PDB file of C-alpha atoms and ligand atoms in Angstrom:
ATOM      1  CA  MET A  29     156.860  61.845 127.629  1.00  0.00           C
ATOM      2  CA  PRO A  30     155.631  60.485 130.749  1.00  0.00           C
ATOM      3  CA  LYS A  31     153.956  57.106 130.600  1.00  0.00           C
ATOM      4  CA  PHE A  32     149.551  57.371 131.375  1.00  0.00           C
ATOM      5  CA  ALA A  33     148.144  54.109 133.200  1.00  0.00           C
ATOM      6  CA  ILE A  34     145.165  55.107 132.238  1.00  0.00           C
ATOM      7  CA  GLU A  35     143.891  56.349 129.035  1.00  0.00           C
ATOM      8  CA  THR A  36     144.625  60.556 128.954  1.00  0.00           C
ATOM      9  CA  PRO A  37     141.118  62.428 128.229  1.00  0.00           C
ATOM     10  CA  PRO A  38     142.016  64.616 124.942  1.00  0.00           C
ATOM     11  CA  VAL A  39     141.992  67.922 125.884  1.00  0.00           C
ATOM     12  CA  VAL A  40     139.245  70.082 125.262  1.00  0.00           C
ATOM     13  CA  ALA A  41     140.431  73.106 122.433  1.00  0.00           C
ATOM     14  CA  LEU A  42     138.181  75.078 120.798  1.00  0.00           C
ATOM     15  CA  PRO A  43     138.013  76.611 117.295  1.00  0.00           C
ATOM     16  CA  ILE A  44     139.386  79.773 116.405  1.00  0.00           C
ATOM     17  CA  ALA A  45     138.792  81.564 113.813  1.00  0.00           C
ATOM     18  CA  GLY A  46     140.014  82.582 110.740  1.00  0.00           C
ATOM     19  CA  SER A  47     142.618  80.480 111.936  1.00  0.00           C
ATOM     20  CA  ASP A  48     143.477  76.444 112.088  1.00  0.00           C
ATOM     21  CA  ALA A  49     144.737  76.916 115.601  1.00  0.00           C
ATOM     22  CA  LEU A  50     143.260  75.245 117.950  1.00  0.00           C
ATOM     23  CA  TYR A  51     142.595  77.057 121.982  1.00  0.00           C
ATOM     24  CA  PRO A  52     142.650  74.674 124.571  1.00  0.00           C
ATOM     25  CA  VAL A  53     141.212  75.244 127.505  1.00  0.00           C
ATOM     26  CA  ARG A  54     142.093  74.627 131.522  1.00  0.00           C
ATOM     27  CA  ARG A  55     139.473  76.090 133.306  1.00  0.00           C
ATOM     28  CA  VAL A  56     135.572  77.958 133.051  1.00  0.00           C
ATOM     29  CA  TYR A  57     134.581  80.215 135.660  1.00  0.00           C
ATOM     30  CA  CYS A  58     130.937  81.729 135.087  1.00  0.00           C
ATOM     31  CA  ILE A  59     129.320  84.779 137.097  1.00  0.00           C
ATOM     32  CA  GLY A  60     125.761  85.142 138.399  1.00  0.00           C
ATOM     33  CA  ARG A  61     123.105  87.584 137.683  1.00  0.00           C
ATOM     34  CA  ASN A  62     125.654  90.363 136.058  1.00  0.00           C
ATOM     35  CA  TYR A  63     122.817  92.087 134.451  1.00  0.00           C
ATOM     36  CA  ALA A  64     120.754  93.837 137.146  1.00  0.00           C
ATOM     37  CA  ALA A  65     117.312  92.530 134.606  1.00  0.00           C
ATOM     38  CA  HIS A  66     118.576  89.305 134.735  1.00  0.00           C
ATOM     39  CA  ALA A  67     118.788  89.506 138.960  1.00  0.00           C
ATOM     40  CA  ILE A  68     115.840  91.219 139.152  1.00  0.00           C
ATOM     41  CA  GLU A  69     113.986  88.345 136.616  1.00  0.00           C
ATOM     42  CA  MET A  70     115.481  85.697 139.357  1.00  0.00           C
ATOM     43  CA  GLY A  71     113.847  87.212 142.166  1.00  0.00           C
ATOM     44  CA  HIS A  72     117.033  89.684 143.368  1.00  0.00           C
ATOM     45  CA  ASP A  73     118.023  92.792 144.024  1.00  0.00           C
ATOM     46  CA  PRO A  74     120.216  93.808 141.149  1.00  0.00           C
ATOM     47  CA  ASP A  75     122.318  96.320 143.867  1.00  0.00           C
ATOM     48  CA  ARG A  76     125.773  96.062 142.941  1.00  0.00           C
ATOM     49  CA  GLU A  77     127.013  93.354 145.619  1.00  0.00           C
ATOM     50  CA  ALA A  78     130.060  91.086 145.520  1.00  0.00           C
ATOM     51  CA  PRO A  79     129.976  88.649 142.830  1.00  0.00           C
ATOM     52  CA  PHE A  80     129.923  85.355 142.597  1.00  0.00           C
ATOM     53  CA  PHE A  81     130.758  82.363 140.516  1.00  0.00           C
ATOM     54  CA  PHE A  82     130.487  78.923 140.152  1.00  0.00           C
ATOM     55  CA  GLN A  83     132.000  76.293 137.321  1.00  0.00           C
ATOM     56  CA  LYS A  84     131.582  74.301 134.614  1.00  0.00           C
ATOM     57  CA  ASN A  85     133.841  71.425 133.361  1.00  0.00           C
ATOM     58  CA  PRO A  86     135.853  72.262 130.399  1.00  0.00           C
ATOM     59  CA  ASN A  87     135.072  69.751 128.241  1.00  0.00           C
ATOM     60  CA  ASN A  88     131.124  71.285 128.985  1.00  0.00           C
ATOM     61  CA  LEU A  89     132.066  73.804 125.940  1.00  0.00           C
ATOM     62  CA  ASP A  90     130.629  72.604 122.684  1.00  0.00           C
ATOM     63  CA  PRO A  91     131.097  73.773 119.563  1.00  0.00           C
ATOM     64  CA  SER A  92     128.761  70.893 117.517  1.00  0.00           C
ATOM     65  CA  GLY A  93     126.110  73.273 117.254  1.00  0.00           C
ATOM     66  CA  ARG A  94     123.788  70.488 118.732  1.00  0.00           C
ATOM     67  CA  PHE A  95     122.608  70.849 122.262  1.00  0.00           C
ATOM     68  CA  PRO A  96     121.313  67.020 123.422  1.00  0.00           C
ATOM     69  CA  TYR A  97     118.322  67.960 125.880  1.00  0.00           C
ATOM     70  CA  PRO A  98     120.002  66.337 129.226  1.00  0.00           C
ATOM     71  CA  PRO A  99     118.234  64.165 131.777  1.00  0.00           C
ATOM     72  CA  ASN A 100     115.910  64.198 134.867  1.00  0.00           C
ATOM     73  CA  SER A 101     115.253  67.832 133.888  1.00  0.00           C
ATOM     74  CA  ASP A 102     111.317  68.942 132.794  1.00  0.00           C
ATOM     75  CA  ASP A 103     112.159  72.333 132.795  1.00  0.00           C
ATOM     76  CA  VAL A 104     116.264  73.239 130.925  1.00  0.00           C
ATOM     77  CA  HIS A 105     116.681  77.099 130.035  1.00  0.00           C
ATOM     78  CA  TYR A 106     118.648  78.380 127.507  1.00  0.00           C
ATOM     79  CA  GLU A 107     121.189  81.823 129.286  1.00  0.00           C
ATOM     80  CA  VAL A 108     123.100  83.744 126.377  1.00  0.00           C
ATOM     81  CA  GLU A 109     126.377  84.828 127.269  1.00  0.00           C
ATOM     82  CA  MET A 110     129.811  86.099 126.142  1.00  0.00           C
ATOM     83  CA  ALA A 111     132.900  84.323 127.081  1.00  0.00           C
ATOM     84  CA  VAL A 112     136.058  85.463 127.443  1.00  0.00           C
ATOM     85  CA  MET A 113     139.376  83.470 126.644  1.00  0.00           C
ATOM     86  CA  LEU A 114     142.175  84.093 128.545  1.00  0.00           C
ATOM     87  CA  LYS A 115     146.021  83.535 126.967  1.00  0.00           C
ATOM     88  CA  SER A 116     147.389  84.499 130.240  1.00  0.00           C
ATOM     89  CA  GLY A 117     146.834  85.034 133.939  1.00  0.00           C
ATOM     90  CA  GLY A 118     148.560  85.327 137.122  1.00  0.00           C
ATOM     91  CA  THR A 119     147.418  85.943 140.633  1.00  0.00           C
ATOM     92  CA  ASN A 120     146.399  89.772 142.420  1.00  0.00           C
ATOM     93  CA  ILE A 121     146.109  90.830 138.959  1.00  0.00           C
ATOM     94  CA  ALA A 122     145.552  94.697 138.981  1.00  0.00           C
ATOM     95  CA  LEU A 123     142.553  96.303 137.166  1.00  0.00           C
ATOM     96  CA  ASP A 124     144.517  98.351 134.348  1.00  0.00           C
ATOM     97  CA  GLY A 125     146.712  95.249 133.257  1.00  0.00           C
ATOM     98  CA  ALA A 126     143.321  92.922 132.773  1.00  0.00           C
ATOM     99  CA  LEU A 127     142.418  93.113 129.716  1.00  0.00           C
ATOM    100  CA  GLY A 128     146.597  92.483 128.972  1.00  0.00           C
ATOM    101  CA  HIS A 129     145.234  88.463 129.917  1.00  0.00           C
ATOM    102  CA  VAL A 130     142.774  87.994 126.843  1.00  0.00           C
ATOM    103  CA  PHE A 131     143.329  86.134 124.149  1.00  0.00           C
ATOM    104  CA  GLY A 132     139.709  86.494 122.386  1.00  0.00           C
ATOM    105  CA  TYR A 133     135.810  86.356 122.700  1.00  0.00           C
ATOM    106  CA  ALA A 134     132.957  84.427 121.814  1.00  0.00           C
ATOM    107  CA  LEU A 135     128.869  83.613 121.683  1.00  0.00           C
ATOM    108  CA  ALA A 136     128.500  80.700 124.272  1.00  0.00           C
ATOM    109  CA  LEU A 137     125.445  79.574 125.791  1.00  0.00           C
ATOM    110  CA  ASP A 138     124.709  78.302 129.674  1.00  0.00           C
ATOM    111  CA  MET A 139     122.633  75.992 129.730  1.00  0.00           C
ATOM    112  CA  THR A 140     121.019  75.186 133.258  1.00  0.00           C
ATOM    113  CA  ARG A 141     118.938  72.404 134.579  1.00  0.00           C
ATOM    114  CA  ARG A 142     116.465  74.902 136.251  1.00  0.00           C
ATOM    115  CA  ASP A 143     114.435  72.722 137.933  1.00  0.00           C
ATOM    116  CA  LEU A 144     117.576  71.122 139.468  1.00  0.00           C
ATOM    117  CA  GLN A 145     119.116  74.491 140.702  1.00  0.00           C
ATOM    118  CA  ALA A 146     116.374  75.533 141.863  1.00  0.00           C
ATOM    119  CA  LEU A 147     115.907  72.498 144.529  1.00  0.00           C
ATOM    120  CA  GLN A 148     119.654  73.052 145.332  1.00  0.00           C
ATOM    121  CA  LYS A 149     119.475  76.272 145.920  1.00  0.00           C
ATOM    122  CA  LYS A 150     116.340  76.355 148.057  1.00  0.00           C
ATOM    123  CA  ALA A 151     118.684  73.460 149.959  1.00  0.00           C
ATOM    124  CA  GLY A 152     121.755  75.691 150.504  1.00  0.00           C
ATOM    125  CA  ARG A 153     123.996  73.034 148.147  1.00  0.00           C
ATOM    126  CA  PRO A 154     126.195  73.182 145.219  1.00  0.00           C
ATOM    127  CA  TRP A 155     124.783  74.334 141.761  1.00  0.00           C
ATOM    128  CA  GLU A 156     127.541  71.462 139.266  1.00  0.00           C
ATOM    129  CA  ILE A 157     123.829  69.399 138.872  1.00  0.00           C
ATOM    130  CA  GLY A 158     121.720  72.168 137.339  1.00  0.00           C
ATOM    131  CA  LYS A 159     124.921  73.498 136.119  1.00  0.00           C
ATOM    132  CA  ALA A 160     127.949  71.789 134.887  1.00  0.00           C
ATOM    133  CA  PHE A 161     126.601  69.149 132.696  1.00  0.00           C
ATOM    134  CA  GLU A 162     126.848  67.349 129.457  1.00  0.00           C
ATOM    135  CA  ARG A 163     127.615  69.872 126.599  1.00  0.00           C
ATOM    136  CA  SER A 164     125.744  72.124 128.987  1.00  0.00           C
ATOM    137  CA  ALA A 165     127.902  75.453 127.138  1.00  0.00           C
ATOM    138  CA  PRO A 166     127.538  75.037 123.205  1.00  0.00           C
ATOM    139  CA  VAL A 167     130.252  77.707 122.531  1.00  0.00           C
ATOM    140  CA  GLY A 168     131.267  79.789 119.100  1.00  0.00           C
ATOM    141  CA  PRO A 169     134.342  80.164 117.436  1.00  0.00           C
ATOM    142  CA  VAL A 170     136.924  82.387 118.981  1.00  0.00           C
ATOM    143  CA  HIS A 171     137.480  85.252 117.760  1.00  0.00           C
ATOM    144  CA  GLN A 172     140.733  86.521 118.133  1.00  0.00           C
ATOM    145  CA  VAL A 173     141.462  90.258 119.972  1.00  0.00           C
ATOM    146  CA  SER A 174     144.096  91.273 117.890  1.00  0.00           C
ATOM    147  CA  ASN A 175     141.243  90.556 114.913  1.00  0.00           C
ATOM    148  CA  ILE A 176     138.380  92.540 116.355  1.00  0.00           C
ATOM    149  CA  GLY A 177     139.941  94.218 119.701  1.00  0.00           C
ATOM    150  CA  HIS A 178     138.082  94.508 122.729  1.00  0.00           C
ATOM    151  CA  LEU A 179     134.353  94.045 123.508  1.00  0.00           C
ATOM    152  CA  ASP A 180     132.821  96.256 125.979  1.00  0.00           C
ATOM    153  CA  ALA A 181     129.688  97.374 124.261  1.00  0.00           C
ATOM    154  CA  GLY A 182     127.020  95.902 121.848  1.00  0.00           C
ATOM    155  CA  ALA A 183     123.500  94.448 121.274  1.00  0.00           C
ATOM    156  CA  ILE A 184     123.301  90.517 122.604  1.00  0.00           C
ATOM    157  CA  ALA A 185     120.391  88.740 121.746  1.00  0.00           C
ATOM    158  CA  LEU A 186     119.543  85.642 122.064  1.00  0.00           C
ATOM    159  CA  LYS A 187     116.274  83.600 119.876  1.00  0.00           C
ATOM    160  CA  VAL A 188     114.214  80.498 119.590  1.00  0.00           C
ATOM    161  CA  ASN A 189     112.533  79.553 116.373  1.00  0.00           C
ATOM    162  CA  GLY A 190     112.508  83.282 115.396  1.00  0.00           C
ATOM    163  CA  GLU A 191     110.858  84.919 117.933  1.00  0.00           C
ATOM    164  CA  LEU A 192     113.428  86.884 119.840  1.00  0.00           C
ATOM    165  CA  LYS A 193     113.519  85.960 123.787  1.00  0.00           C
ATOM    166  CA  GLN A 194     117.210  87.671 125.493  1.00  0.00           C
ATOM    167  CA  GLN A 195     118.122  91.489 124.717  1.00  0.00           C
ATOM    168  CA  GLY A 196     120.519  93.318 125.888  1.00  0.00           C
ATOM    169  CA  ASP A 197     123.807  94.836 126.008  1.00  0.00           C
ATOM    170  CA  LEU A 198     127.400  93.937 126.704  1.00  0.00           C
ATOM    171  CA  ASN A 199     127.461  97.497 128.592  1.00  0.00           C
ATOM    172  CA  GLN A 200     125.083  96.341 130.976  1.00  0.00           C
ATOM    173  CA  MET A 201     127.650  94.255 132.413  1.00  0.00           C
ATOM    174  CA  ILE A 202     127.236  94.988 136.871  1.00  0.00           C
ATOM    175  CA  TRP A 203     131.262  93.435 136.893  1.00  0.00           C
ATOM    176  CA  LYS A 204     132.463  94.239 133.639  1.00  0.00           C
ATOM    177  CA  VAL A 205     135.178  91.966 132.063  1.00  0.00           C
ATOM    178  CA  PRO A 206     138.687  93.483 133.752  1.00  0.00           C
ATOM    179  CA  GLU A 207     136.661  93.393 137.146  1.00  0.00           C
ATOM    180  CA  MET A 208     136.302  90.412 136.927  1.00  0.00           C
ATOM    181  CA  ILE A 209     139.693  88.443 135.796  1.00  0.00           C
ATOM    182  CA  ALA A 210     140.791  90.952 138.587  1.00  0.00           C
ATOM    183  CA  TYR A 211     138.616  89.071 140.992  1.00  0.00           C
ATOM    184  CA  LEU A 212     138.503  85.748 139.866  1.00  0.00           C
ATOM    185  CA  SER A 213     141.957  86.848 140.437  1.00  0.00           C
ATOM    186  CA  GLU A 214     142.532  87.333 143.844  1.00  0.00           C
ATOM    187  CA  TYR A 215     140.725  83.666 144.372  1.00  0.00           C
ATOM    188  CA  PHE A 216     142.492  81.446 142.245  1.00  0.00           C
ATOM    189  CA  GLU A 217     145.684  81.100 139.715  1.00  0.00           C
ATOM    190  CA  LEU A 218     144.235  82.109 136.670  1.00  0.00           C
ATOM    191  CA  ALA A 219     146.082  80.757 133.565  1.00  0.00           C
ATOM    192  CA  ALA A 220     146.314  80.868 129.873  1.00  0.00           C
ATOM    193  CA  GLY A 221     142.994  78.375 128.761  1.00  0.00           C
ATOM    194  CA  ASP A 222     140.549  79.378 131.349  1.00  0.00           C
ATOM    195  CA  VAL A 223     137.447  80.978 129.612  1.00  0.00           C
ATOM    196  CA  ILE A 224     135.122  83.187 131.612  1.00  0.00           C
ATOM    197  CA  LEU A 225     131.397  83.117 130.644  1.00  0.00           C
ATOM    198  CA  SER A 226     130.376  86.704 131.468  1.00  0.00           C
ATOM    199  CA  GLY A 227     126.644  86.567 132.475  1.00  0.00           C
ATOM    200  CA  THR A 228     123.133  86.647 130.770  1.00  0.00           C
ATOM    201  CA  PRO A 229     120.458  89.679 130.115  1.00  0.00           C
ATOM    202  CA  ALA A 230     117.345  89.168 131.123  1.00  0.00           C
ATOM    203  CA  GLY A 231     114.584  87.104 128.966  1.00  0.00           C
ATOM    204  CA  VAL A 232     115.513  83.702 130.229  1.00  0.00           C
ATOM    205  CA  GLY A 233     113.148  80.621 129.508  1.00  0.00           C
ATOM    206  CA  PRO A 234     112.828  76.553 128.711  1.00  0.00           C
ATOM    207  CA  ILE A 235     113.563  75.427 125.275  1.00  0.00           C
ATOM    208  CA  ALA A 236     111.986  71.699 124.271  1.00  0.00           C
ATOM    209  CA  ARG A 237     113.299  68.904 121.915  1.00  0.00           C
ATOM    210  CA  GLY A 238     113.700  70.061 118.519  1.00  0.00           C
ATOM    211  CA  ASP A 239     114.162  74.297 119.336  1.00  0.00           C
ATOM    212  CA  VAL A 240     116.571  76.317 117.121  1.00  0.00           C
ATOM    213  CA  MET A 241     118.203  78.775 119.069  1.00  0.00           C
ATOM    214  CA  ASP A 242     120.225  81.197 117.470  1.00  0.00           C
ATOM    215  CA  VAL A 243     122.495  83.819 119.676  1.00  0.00           C
ATOM    216  CA  ALA A 244     124.036  86.718 118.068  1.00  0.00           C
ATOM    217  CA  ILE A 245     127.043  89.495 120.098  1.00  0.00           C
ATOM    218  CA  ASP A 246     127.629  92.622 118.318  1.00  0.00           C
ATOM    219  CA  GLY A 247     131.309  91.452 117.320  1.00  0.00           C
ATOM    220  CA  LEU A 248     130.940  87.637 117.282  1.00  0.00           C
ATOM    221  CA  GLY A 249     128.340  87.104 114.752  1.00  0.00           C
ATOM    222  CA  GLN A 250     125.957  84.325 114.693  1.00  0.00           C
ATOM    223  CA  MET A 251     125.625  80.696 115.642  1.00  0.00           C
ATOM    224  CA  THR A 252     122.721  78.352 115.586  1.00  0.00           C
ATOM    225  CA  VAL A 253     122.305  75.818 118.045  1.00  0.00           C
ATOM    226  CA  GLU A 254     119.530  73.347 117.899  1.00  0.00           C
ATOM    227  CA  THR A 255     118.289  71.243 121.355  1.00  0.00           C
ATOM    228  CA  VAL A 256     118.462  67.520 120.192  1.00  0.00           C
TER     229      VAL A 256
HETATM  230 MN1   MN B 326     124.569  82.675 133.253  1.00  0.00          MN
END
């Protein structure tokens, strides 16, 4: 064991459905505007421009089912997304081998301080203050590919207090999971523990303290997250 000079940060570890083992997280990549209808609602042309990514921090992932409303924002939005968990990686990964690096999938939320993100966009500045804040990515248990296979189609939906707000299908992704893995691996060295949030369908909007979000993806079940 190496000797550390200060207290060592805990490894971020997520529950795995049907297992007592945990999934350790190394990095979190998030794609922007990956469903055409969401690109349109955010004021962009949905034509197939090159994908772009931002990052959240590993310890922004939170399986607790509680989302603390963050400070310094009056316009916090939900974005339901499918998370992709890698078990291996590399650079310049070929498209036809990309899915072989996937360990599993999970329900996730890319919670966003939209007002701060908008200010950053306008100023041409990075998005972390709007995206990578504490507990900004509620996440469900990881479902292993060995149990559920790969998910490339199926309903994705979010309700707030029982009212349907977001509805789409995984097959509407502009950049598919293998394409995201291949593309990212041209710019970064991907590795076991890397997580990719695959974008949100249309219908994003604000939440308030006390709101209950119910998210569901075919094959991944359902997750309830309470805003506190
Ligand atoms: Mn998103």
